[in-house]
Coordinates of C-alpha atoms and ligand atoms in Angstrom, one line a residue:
M1176 CA -14.1 -0.1 -6.7
E1177 CA -16.7 2.5 -6.5
Q1178 CA -17.3 2.7 -10.3
T1179 CA -17.9 -1.0 -10.4
E1180 CA -20.8 -0.8 -8.0
I1181 CA -22.3 2.1 -9.7
I1182 CA -22.2 0.7 -13.2
G1183 CA -23.5 -2.7 -12.0
H1184 CA -26.6 -0.9 -10.7
I1185 CA -27.0 1.2 -13.8
F1186 CA -26.8 -1.9 -16.0
K1187 CA -29.5 -3.6 -14.0
Q1188 CA -31.8 -0.5 -14.2
Q1189 CA -31.3 -0.2 -18.0
F1190 CA -31.4 -3.8 -19.1
E1191 CA -33.3 -5.5 -16.2
I1192 CA -30.7 -8.3 -16.0
E1193 CA -27.4 -8.9 -14.2
P1194 CA -24.3 -8.0 -16.2
E1195 CA -22.1 -11.0 -17.2
V1196 CA -18.8 -9.1 -16.9
I1197 CA -17.5 -5.8 -15.7
C1198 CA -14.3 -4.5 -17.3
Y1199 CA -12.1 -1.4 -16.8
A1200 CA -9.4 0.4 -18.6
P1201 CA -7.4 3.4 -17.3
G1202 CA -6.5 6.8 -18.7
R1203 CA -2.8 7.8 -18.7
V1204 CA -0.4 10.5 -17.9
N1205 CA 2.8 10.9 -19.9
L1206 CA 5.9 11.6 -17.8
L1207 CA 8.2 12.2 -20.8
G1208 CA 8.2 11.9 -24.6
D1209 CA 5.4 14.0 -26.2
H1210 CA 4.8 14.1 -29.9
T1211 CA 7.3 11.3 -30.4
D1212 CA 5.1 8.3 -30.7
Y1213 CA 3.9 9.0 -34.2
N1214 CA 7.5 9.5 -35.2
D1215 CA 8.3 5.9 -34.2
G1216 CA 10.1 7.3 -31.1
F1217 CA 10.1 6.7 -27.4
V1218 CA 7.5 7.6 -24.7
L1219 CA 7.3 7.2 -20.9
P1220 CA 3.7 7.1 -19.9
A1221 CA 2.0 5.6 -16.8
A1222 CA -1.6 4.3 -16.5
I1223 CA -3.5 6.3 -13.9
D1224 CA -6.1 5.4 -11.3
A1225 CA -9.0 6.9 -13.3
G1226 CA -10.6 5.2 -16.2
T1227 CA -13.7 3.8 -18.0
T1228 CA -15.8 1.0 -16.5
I1229 CA -18.2 -1.1 -18.5
A1230 CA -20.8 -3.6 -17.4
A1231 CA -22.0 -5.9 -20.2
S1232 CA -24.0 -8.9 -21.3
R1233 CA -24.3 -10.8 -24.5
R1234 CA -27.4 -10.6 -26.8
D1235 CA -28.9 -13.2 -29.1
D1236 CA -29.0 -10.8 -32.1
D1237 CA -26.3 -8.6 -33.7
Q1238 CA -27.4 -5.4 -32.0
V1239 CA -25.2 -3.2 -29.8
V1240 CA -27.2 -1.3 -27.2
A1241 CA -25.0 1.1 -25.3
F1242 CA -25.9 3.3 -22.4
A1243 CA -23.3 5.9 -21.4
E1244 CA -23.8 7.5 -18.0
G1245 CA -23.3 11.3 -17.9
Y1246 CA -24.0 12.3 -21.5
S1247 CA -27.1 14.2 -22.6
T1248 CA -27.9 11.7 -25.4
N1249 CA -26.9 8.6 -23.6
V1250 CA -28.2 5.7 -25.5
D1251 CA -26.9 4.3 -28.8
C1252 CA -28.2 1.3 -30.7
F1253 CA -26.8 -0.1 -33.9
S1254 CA -26.2 -3.3 -35.8
L1255 CA -22.8 -4.9 -36.0
E1256 CA -23.5 -5.5 -39.7
N1257 CA -23.8 -1.8 -40.4
I1258 CA -21.6 0.5 -38.4
A1259 CA -21.5 4.2 -39.4
F1260 CA -20.0 7.4 -38.0
S1261 CA -22.4 9.3 -35.7
H1262 CA -22.5 13.1 -36.1
E1263 CA -24.6 13.5 -32.9
E1264 CA -22.5 12.5 -29.9
M1265 CA -18.7 11.8 -30.1
W1266 CA -18.8 9.1 -27.4
R1267 CA -20.8 6.8 -29.8
N1268 CA -17.9 6.8 -32.2
Y1269 CA -15.5 5.3 -29.7
V1270 CA -17.9 2.3 -29.3
R1271 CA -18.7 2.2 -33.0
G1272 CA -15.2 2.7 -34.4
T1273 CA -13.6 0.2 -32.0
L1274 CA -16.2 -2.5 -32.8
K1275 CA -15.9 -1.9 -36.5
C1276 CA -12.1 -2.4 -36.3
L1277 CA -12.5 -5.5 -34.1
R1278 CA -15.0 -6.9 -36.6
K1279 CA -12.4 -6.8 -39.4
S1280 CA -10.3 -9.4 -37.7
H1281 CA -12.8 -11.2 -35.4
T1282 CA -16.2 -12.2 -36.6
N1283 CA -17.0 -14.6 -33.8
F1284 CA -18.9 -12.2 -31.6
G1285 CA -22.4 -11.0 -31.5
G1286 CA -24.6 -8.3 -30.0
V1287 CA -24.0 -6.7 -26.6
N1288 CA -25.7 -4.7 -23.9
L1289 CA -23.3 -2.1 -22.5
A1290 CA -23.5 0.3 -19.6
I1291 CA -20.5 2.7 -19.6
T1292 CA -19.2 5.1 -17.0
G1293 CA -15.9 7.0 -16.6
N1294 CA -14.0 9.3 -14.4
V1295 CA -11.1 10.5 -16.6
P1296 CA -11.6 14.2 -17.2
Q1297 CA -12.5 14.8 -20.8
G1298 CA -10.5 17.2 -23.0
A1299 CA -7.7 17.3 -20.4
G1300 CA -5.1 15.3 -22.3
L1301 CA -5.4 12.3 -20.0
S1302 CA -6.7 9.9 -22.7
S1303 CA -10.3 9.4 -21.8
S1304 CA -10.8 8.2 -25.3
A1305 CA -8.1 5.5 -25.3
S1306 CA -9.4 4.3 -22.0
F1307 CA -12.9 4.1 -23.5
E1308 CA -11.6 2.1 -26.5
M1309 CA -9.5 -0.3 -24.4
A1310 CA -12.5 -0.9 -22.0
I1311 CA -14.8 -1.7 -24.9
L1312 CA -12.3 -4.2 -26.3
K1313 CA -11.6 -5.8 -23.0
T1314 CA -15.4 -6.2 -22.5
I1315 CA -16.0 -7.9 -25.8
V1316 CA -12.9 -10.2 -25.3
A1317 CA -14.2 -11.2 -21.9
L1318 CA -17.8 -11.7 -23.0
Y1319 CA -17.0 -13.8 -26.1
Q1320 CA -13.7 -15.3 -25.0
L1321 CA -11.8 -13.8 -28.0
D1322 CA -8.2 -14.2 -28.6
L1323 CA -6.7 -10.6 -28.5
D1324 CA -3.5 -9.6 -26.8
G1325 CA -2.9 -6.2 -25.4
V1326 CA -0.6 -4.9 -28.1
T1327 CA -3.1 -5.9 -30.8
A1328 CA -5.9 -4.4 -28.8
A1329 CA -3.9 -1.1 -28.6
L1330 CA -3.3 -1.1 -32.4
M1331 CA -7.0 -1.6 -32.9
G1332 CA -7.9 1.3 -30.7
Q1333 CA -5.4 3.5 -32.5
R1334 CA -6.8 2.4 -35.9
A1335 CA -10.4 3.3 -34.7
E1336 CA -9.1 6.8 -33.8
N1337 CA -7.1 7.2 -37.1
E1338 CA -9.7 5.7 -39.5
F1339 CA -13.0 6.2 -37.9
V1340 CA -12.8 9.1 -35.5
G1341 CA -10.3 11.1 -37.6
C1342 CA -7.5 11.8 -35.1
Q1343 CA -4.1 10.7 -36.4
C1344 CA -2.9 9.9 -32.9
G1345 CA 0.1 7.6 -32.1
I1346 CA 0.1 4.3 -30.1
M1347 CA 1.1 5.6 -26.7
D1348 CA -2.3 6.1 -25.0
Q1349 CA -3.9 2.8 -26.0
L1350 CA -0.8 0.8 -25.3
V1351 CA -0.3 2.0 -21.8
S1352 CA -4.0 1.8 -21.1
A1353 CA -3.9 -1.9 -22.2
L1354 CA -0.7 -2.9 -20.5
G1355 CA 0.4 -0.5 -17.8
L1356 CA 2.0 -1.9 -14.6
E1357 CA 1.1 -0.8 -11.1
G1358 CA 3.7 1.5 -9.5
H1359 CA 5.5 2.0 -12.8
A1360 CA 5.7 4.1 -16.0
M1361 CA 6.5 2.3 -19.2
L1362 CA 9.4 3.1 -21.6
L1363 CA 7.8 2.2 -24.9
D1364 CA 9.6 1.9 -28.2
C1365 CA 6.8 3.0 -30.6
R1366 CA 8.4 1.3 -33.5
S1367 CA 9.0 -2.2 -32.2
L1368 CA 6.1 -1.8 -29.7
T1369 CA 8.4 -3.4 -27.0
F1370 CA 8.5 -1.8 -23.6
K1371 CA 10.3 -1.8 -20.2
D1372 CA 8.8 -0.9 -16.9
A1373 CA 10.2 2.1 -15.2
P1374 CA 9.7 2.3 -11.4
I1375 CA 8.3 5.6 -10.0
P1376 CA 11.2 6.7 -7.8
D1377 CA 10.9 6.1 -4.1
G1378 CA 9.0 8.7 -2.1
M1379 CA 7.8 10.6 -5.2
V1380 CA 4.2 11.3 -6.1
I1381 CA 2.6 12.1 -9.4
L1382 CA 0.5 15.3 -9.4
V1383 CA -1.5 16.2 -12.4
V1384 CA -2.8 19.8 -12.6
N1385 CA -5.5 20.6 -15.1
S1386 CA -5.3 24.1 -16.5
N1387 CA -8.9 23.8 -17.5
V1388 CA -8.1 25.3 -20.9
K1389 CA -10.2 22.9 -23.0
R1390 CA -8.2 21.7 -25.9
G1391 CA -9.7 23.7 -28.8
L1392 CA -8.2 23.2 -32.2
V1393 CA -6.4 20.2 -31.0
D1394 CA -7.3 17.7 -33.6
S1395 CA -6.4 19.9 -36.6
E1396 CA -3.3 21.3 -35.0
Y1397 CA -2.3 17.8 -33.9
N1398 CA -2.7 16.4 -37.3
A1399 CA -0.8 19.3 -38.8
R1400 CA 2.2 18.7 -36.5
R1401 CA 2.2 15.1 -37.6
Q1402 CA 2.2 16.1 -41.2
Q1403 CA 5.1 18.5 -40.7
C1404 CA 7.1 15.7 -39.1
E1405 CA 6.4 13.3 -41.9
E1406 CA 7.4 16.0 -44.4
V1407 CA 10.8 16.5 -42.7
A1408 CA 11.4 12.8 -42.7
R1409 CA 10.7 12.7 -46.4
I1410 CA 13.1 15.6 -47.0
L1411 CA 15.8 13.8 -45.0
N1412 CA 15.0 10.6 -46.8
V1413 CA 14.4 8.5 -43.6
P1414 CA 11.4 6.4 -42.7
A1415 CA 10.6 8.5 -39.6
L1416 CA 12.2 11.2 -37.4
R1417 CA 13.2 8.4 -35.0
D1418 CA 16.0 7.7 -37.5
V1419 CA 17.6 11.1 -37.3
S1420 CA 20.4 12.2 -35.0
L1421 CA 20.8 15.9 -34.0
E1422 CA 24.0 16.0 -36.0
Q1423 CA 22.2 14.8 -39.1
L1424 CA 19.4 17.3 -38.5
N1425 CA 21.8 20.2 -38.1
G1426 CA 23.7 19.1 -41.2
A1427 CA 20.4 19.3 -43.2
K1428 CA 19.3 22.6 -41.8
R1429 CA 19.6 24.5 -45.0
N1430 CA 17.1 22.2 -46.7
L1431 CA 14.4 22.9 -44.1
S1432 CA 12.4 26.0 -43.1
Q1433 CA 13.0 27.4 -39.7
E1434 CA 9.7 25.9 -38.5
Q1435 CA 10.4 22.5 -39.9
Y1436 CA 13.8 22.5 -38.3
R1437 CA 12.4 23.4 -34.9
R1438 CA 9.6 20.8 -35.1
A1439 CA 12.2 18.1 -35.9
R1440 CA 14.6 19.3 -33.3
H1441 CA 11.9 18.8 -30.7
V1442 CA 11.3 15.2 -31.7
V1443 CA 15.0 14.3 -32.0
T1444 CA 15.9 15.8 -28.6
E1445 CA 12.8 14.5 -26.9
N1446 CA 13.6 10.9 -27.9
A1447 CA 17.0 11.3 -26.2
R1448 CA 15.5 12.8 -23.1
T1449 CA 12.9 10.0 -22.8
I1450 CA 15.6 7.4 -22.7
A1451 CA 17.7 9.4 -20.3
T1452 CA 14.7 9.8 -18.0
M1453 CA 14.2 6.1 -17.8
T1454 CA 17.8 5.8 -16.6
A1455 CA 17.3 8.6 -14.1
M1456 CA 14.2 6.8 -12.7
Q1457 CA 16.0 3.5 -12.4
T1458 CA 18.8 5.2 -10.4
N1459 CA 16.5 7.4 -8.4
D1460 CA 18.3 10.4 -9.8
V1461 CA 15.6 13.0 -9.1
K1462 CA 17.7 16.0 -10.0
T1463 CA 18.4 14.8 -13.5
L1464 CA 14.8 13.7 -13.9
G1465 CA 13.6 17.2 -13.0
S1466 CA 16.0 18.8 -15.4
L1467 CA 14.9 16.5 -18.2
M1468 CA 11.3 17.3 -17.6
G1469 CA 12.1 21.0 -17.6
Q1470 CA 13.9 20.7 -20.9
S1471 CA 11.0 18.8 -22.4
H1472 CA 8.5 21.5 -21.5
D1473 CA 10.8 24.2 -23.0
S1474 CA 11.1 22.2 -26.2
L1475 CA 7.4 21.7 -26.4
R1476 CA 6.9 25.4 -25.8
Y1477 CA 9.5 26.9 -28.1
D1478 CA 10.2 24.3 -30.8
Y1479 CA 7.0 22.4 -31.1
E1480 CA 4.7 25.3 -30.0
V1481 CA 2.0 23.2 -28.4
T1482 CA 1.8 24.8 -24.9
T1483 CA -0.4 27.6 -23.8
K1484 CA 0.3 30.6 -21.5
E1485 CA -1.7 28.8 -18.7
L1486 CA 0.4 25.6 -19.0
D1487 CA 3.6 27.7 -19.0
G1488 CA 2.3 29.5 -16.0
L1489 CA 1.5 26.3 -14.1
V1490 CA 5.0 25.0 -14.8
C1491 CA 6.5 28.2 -13.5
I1492 CA 4.4 28.2 -10.3
I1493 CA 5.2 24.6 -9.5
N1494 CA 8.9 25.0 -10.4
S1495 CA 9.2 27.8 -7.9
V1496 CA 8.2 25.4 -5.1
I1497 CA 10.1 22.3 -6.2
N1498 CA 13.3 23.7 -7.7
D1499 CA 15.5 20.7 -8.4
A1500 CA 13.8 18.3 -6.0
G1501 CA 11.4 17.1 -8.8
G1502 CA 10.1 18.0 -12.2
V1503 CA 7.1 19.4 -14.0
R1504 CA 6.1 19.7 -17.7
M1505 CA 3.0 19.8 -19.9
T1506 CA 1.7 16.3 -20.7
G1507 CA -0.1 14.8 -23.7
G1508 CA -1.0 16.6 -26.9
G1509 CA -0.9 20.2 -25.5
F1510 CA -3.0 23.2 -26.6
G1511 CA -4.5 23.1 -23.1
G1512 CA -5.0 20.2 -20.8
C1513 CA -2.7 19.3 -17.9
V1514 CA 0.8 19.6 -16.6
V1515 CA 2.4 16.6 -14.7
A1516 CA 4.7 17.0 -11.7
L1517 CA 6.8 14.3 -10.2
I1518 CA 7.6 15.6 -6.7
P1519 CA 8.7 14.3 -3.3
A1520 CA 5.7 13.5 -1.2
E1521 CA 6.7 16.1 1.4
L1522 CA 6.3 19.0 -1.1
E1523 CA 2.8 18.0 -2.3
Q1524 CA 0.9 20.3 0.0
A1525 CA 3.2 23.3 -0.8
V1526 CA 2.7 22.7 -4.5
I1527 CA -1.1 22.5 -4.1
A1528 CA -1.0 25.7 -2.0
A1529 CA 1.1 27.6 -4.6
V1530 CA -1.3 26.6 -7.4
E1531 CA -4.3 27.5 -5.4
A1532 CA -2.8 30.9 -4.4
Q1533 CA -1.5 31.9 -7.8
Y1534 CA -3.1 30.2 -10.8
S1535 CA -6.7 31.6 -10.7
S1536 CA -5.5 35.1 -9.9
Q1537 CA -3.0 35.1 -12.8
F1538 CA -5.2 33.4 -15.4
G1539 CA -8.8 33.7 -14.3
L1540 CA -9.4 30.0 -14.4
E1541 CA -9.6 27.4 -11.6
A1542 CA -7.0 24.6 -11.8
E1543 CA -8.0 21.1 -10.8
I1544 CA -5.4 19.0 -9.0
Y1545 CA -5.3 15.2 -9.1
R1546 CA -2.9 13.0 -7.2
C1547 CA -2.4 10.0 -9.5
H1548 CA -1.2 6.6 -8.7
A1549 CA 0.6 4.7 -11.5
S1550 CA -1.8 1.8 -12.0
T1551 CA -2.4 -1.4 -13.9
G1552 CA -3.7 -1.5 -17.4
A1553 CA -7.1 -2.9 -18.6
F1554 CA -8.6 -5.7 -16.7
R1555 CA -11.8 -7.6 -16.1
V1556 CA -13.1 -6.9 -12.6
G1557 CA -12.8 -10.1 -10.6
N1558 CA -16.1 -9.9 -8.6
R1559 CA -17.7 -13.1 -7.7
N1560 CA -21.1 -11.7 -8.5
Y1561 CA -20.1 -11.5 -12.1
I1562 CA -19.0 -14.5 -14.1
Ligands
GLA1374 C1 -2.1 12.5 -27.8 C2 -2.0 11.3 -28.7 C3 -0.8 10.5 -28.4 C4 0.5 11.3 -28.4 C5 0.3 12.5 -27.5 C6 1.4 13.5 -27.6 O1 -2.3 12.1 -26.5 O2 -3.2 10.5 -28.6 O3 -0.7 9.4 -29.4 O4 0.9 11.6 -29.7 O5 -0.9 13.3 -27.9 O6 2.6 12.9 -27.1

């Protein structure tokens, strides 16, 4: 792996010793089920072949010395005994927040030297932050031989985001970054945290197209959506929107504002679509899969209102090439970022050509196109040079 080599060298330059371990955790793309995870619902993400790689060694004191490649202020140094929020560079808070959460349950680890690099595009909705958090945890677990399973690690990363970084995200990104399976997406029940692996249909490829609209107000808008859902659950007297059927929701319509009703309708129908998509994947039913992806995008566009004109435009451009031979939708939190397309391999070049010919002329922005391979979750790199 190229990143492994690079980060090994950087570590040696920075710390003048060999790293003891190198660990990696991927970003993710979500095939179906957006804004359902924090409603205790269902999601269908896949880990991708881009992620965060960390080379590390133990220290004799309680200091964390972190070097992050590619940032303007790229060194952070703090004591494990006193971990505070950094207002200078956001990347520091993923290290600090994750270690602060780990410290609450595990005190049997000491200081570390870390060299960090990553190739998940930031602000694109591909979970560069979850990959960062899971890579940090994998690294400390490997260095200090801690007992920490993937689900607990994912919950810890989510807690770091919720309590330290200030984003009220759900569990999807961290969980698939920790436990994704090569060649598969994962149907995750975000209440029980149990999951089934969903094979990517034969002959299909995952294309991710970045609209290059940076997610602006995402955190406040994201948190606001979550609050709206919780409010509707309270009005309907259920623990979460997961517990509501469309009939129940329609029956309670008069107790809700128009906006509350539409937000909840997205969540309720998206849960059903996510489960149906799993079945379509298992039976290689590409036509149904494509139709469900299209319905999901429309629901996120009109009911949940988290798309942008650029995301809608990309969906339209790609749909005109694939018709019912695959599917395309926005993916992740929305308000910018990427669309994901699941398409037959033979249409890949035509889709790329259509995006290149139409997107920048319509929207004045350059799209970036990544072909993603559904990949394995976090792991320690098994290189004989590193124990
Ligand atoms: C972000 C969050 C996830 C999830 C998605 C929307 O990626 O981190 O927890 O809520 O948005 O599905």
